[in-house]
Every structure is written in C-alpha cells, then in structure tokens.
XYZ file of C-alpha atoms in Angstrom:
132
model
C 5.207 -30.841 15.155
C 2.570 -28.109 15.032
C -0.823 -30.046 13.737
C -3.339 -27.814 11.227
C -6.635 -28.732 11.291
C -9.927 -27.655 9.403
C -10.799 -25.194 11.847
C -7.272 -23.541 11.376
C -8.055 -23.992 7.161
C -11.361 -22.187 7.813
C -9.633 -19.466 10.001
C -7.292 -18.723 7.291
C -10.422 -18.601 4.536
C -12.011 -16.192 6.660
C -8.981 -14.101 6.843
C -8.455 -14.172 3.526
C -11.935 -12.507 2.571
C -11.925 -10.060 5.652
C -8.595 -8.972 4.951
C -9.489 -8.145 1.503
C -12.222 -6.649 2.200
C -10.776 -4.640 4.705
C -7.405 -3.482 2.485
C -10.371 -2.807 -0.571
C -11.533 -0.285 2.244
C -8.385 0.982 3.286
C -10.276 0.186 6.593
C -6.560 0.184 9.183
C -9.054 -0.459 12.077
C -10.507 -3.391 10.822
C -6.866 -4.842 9.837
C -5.389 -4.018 13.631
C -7.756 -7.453 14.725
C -6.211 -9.291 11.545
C -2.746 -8.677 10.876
C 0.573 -7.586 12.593
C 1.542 -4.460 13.377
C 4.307 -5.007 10.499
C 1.918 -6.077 8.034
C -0.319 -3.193 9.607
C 2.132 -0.958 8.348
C 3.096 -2.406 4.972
C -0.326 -1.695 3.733
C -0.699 2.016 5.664
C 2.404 2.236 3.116
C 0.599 0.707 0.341
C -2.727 3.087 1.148
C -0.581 6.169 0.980
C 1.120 5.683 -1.936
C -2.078 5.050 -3.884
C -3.223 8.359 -2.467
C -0.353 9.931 -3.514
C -1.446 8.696 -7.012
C -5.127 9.752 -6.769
C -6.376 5.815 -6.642
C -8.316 2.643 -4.900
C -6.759 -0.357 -5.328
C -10.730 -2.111 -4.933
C -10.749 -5.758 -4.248
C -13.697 -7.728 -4.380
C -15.425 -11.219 -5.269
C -12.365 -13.072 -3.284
C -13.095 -16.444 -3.316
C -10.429 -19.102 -1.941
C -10.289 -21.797 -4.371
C -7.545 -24.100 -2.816
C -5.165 -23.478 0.658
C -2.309 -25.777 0.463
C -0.473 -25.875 3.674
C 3.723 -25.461 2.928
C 4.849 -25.214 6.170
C 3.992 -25.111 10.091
C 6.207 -24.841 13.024
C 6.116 -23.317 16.580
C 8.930 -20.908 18.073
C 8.605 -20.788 21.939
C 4.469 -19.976 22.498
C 4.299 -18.803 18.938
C 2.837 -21.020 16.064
C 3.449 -20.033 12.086
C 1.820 -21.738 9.248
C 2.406 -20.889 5.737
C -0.251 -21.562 3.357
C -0.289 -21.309 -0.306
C -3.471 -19.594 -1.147
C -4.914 -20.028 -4.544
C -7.804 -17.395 -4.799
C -9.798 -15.747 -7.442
C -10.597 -11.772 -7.229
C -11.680 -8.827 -9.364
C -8.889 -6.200 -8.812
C -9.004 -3.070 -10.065
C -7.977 0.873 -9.820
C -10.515 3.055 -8.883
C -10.023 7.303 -9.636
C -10.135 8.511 -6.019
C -11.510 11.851 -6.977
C -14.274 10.742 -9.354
C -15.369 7.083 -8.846
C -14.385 4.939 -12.344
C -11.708 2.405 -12.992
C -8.709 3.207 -14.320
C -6.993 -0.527 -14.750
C -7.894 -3.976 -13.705
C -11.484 -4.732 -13.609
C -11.261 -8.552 -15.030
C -11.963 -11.670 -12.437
C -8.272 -13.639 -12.106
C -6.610 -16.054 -10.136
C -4.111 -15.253 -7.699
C -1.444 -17.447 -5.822
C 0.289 -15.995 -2.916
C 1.883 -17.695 0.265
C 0.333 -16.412 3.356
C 2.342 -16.769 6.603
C -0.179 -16.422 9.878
C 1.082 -16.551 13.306
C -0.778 -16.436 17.027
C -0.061 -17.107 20.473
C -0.595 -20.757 21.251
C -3.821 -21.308 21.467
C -5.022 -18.130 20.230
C -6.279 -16.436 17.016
C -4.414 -16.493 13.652
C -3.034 -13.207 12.360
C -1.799 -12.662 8.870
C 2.387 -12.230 9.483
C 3.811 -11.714 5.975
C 2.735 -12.309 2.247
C 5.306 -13.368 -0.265
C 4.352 -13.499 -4.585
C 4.715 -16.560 -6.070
C-alpha cells in the first residue's frame, strides 16, 4: 500500500494555491511544472472559451481548509492519491476588455476531489479534478 505522509499533504496544499493562482492567470507555463499534459489542456480549453466570452475567471484568497485523503494506490512506477480538498476562494468574472466583475465576487467554500500522480519518488502533479 502506497503510504501519504505530511510532506505529500503539504505538496498537495502548495499545489492547490499555485495552481490557482496560476489558472487565475491563465499562466499555461506555470501549469506545464504542475499538472498533466491532459489537465494542461482541459484548462487551455477552459481559457479559450472564456475568451471567446470576453472574461477572467479570477481566483484568489485560496486557502485549504481540510485535505482528506480518499484514496492512494501505485500502478507500475506510478503513484495516485486522491484527496478531497475542502478550500475557501473568492471567484469571480472579470470583463476582459475593461477590468470589473461581472459575477462571483463573494468568499465560498469549495469541495473538489483532486487526483495527483508522479513517478515514484518524484514530484506530485495534479491528474484530474472531479465536483463533488
């Protein structure tokens, strides 16, 4: 069985803010180091559809308030572990042409499963996120 420990916990915390950060961006570069190329390319979908609509989807003030793990297993050299991460965040749509919000704007609380992988022995990468 594939042990996490509280380095792998503070990994995923870190993740979870620089991936935010990065997506708030639409930074791809900075989400190559952090994600896989599939997730890579779900949000390049995600960034030009909001372009297509004139908007920012801005994320900020992510804050992880509890990572439960749900699952963690090992395929070959590969390790997974899914984590349900409880997080609160201001989200909100930002007018791409002329700066103010358009939605969103309130602080909530956000539950999502996050599925990381990496090479044994290597650094985690965000694999897949499913809505609970």
């Amino acid at each position: 069985p594939l042990t996490i420990g509280k380095s792998d916990y503070d990994a995923f915390e870190r993740l979870l803010g620089e991936i935010q950060s990065a997506y708030s961006a639409e930074d791809i570069n900075a989400l190559r180091s952090k994600v896989t190329p599939e997730m890579l390319s779900y949000f390049s979908e995600q960034f030009a559809e909001n372009a297509s609509r004139g908007v920012i989807n801005k994320v900020d003030n992510v804050r992880l308030e509890q990572g439960d793990l749900a699952e963690a297993w090992r395929e070959d050299a590969v390790e997974y572990a899914t984590v349900a991460m409880r997080f609160s965040l201001t989200d909100r749509l930002i007018d791409r042409a002329t700066g103010p919000a358009l939605e969103g704007g309130e602080s909530g609380e956000v539950t999502e499963l996050w599925t990381f992988m990496r090479a044994r022995g290597g650094g985690w990468l965000l694999s897949a996120i499913q809505q609970t």
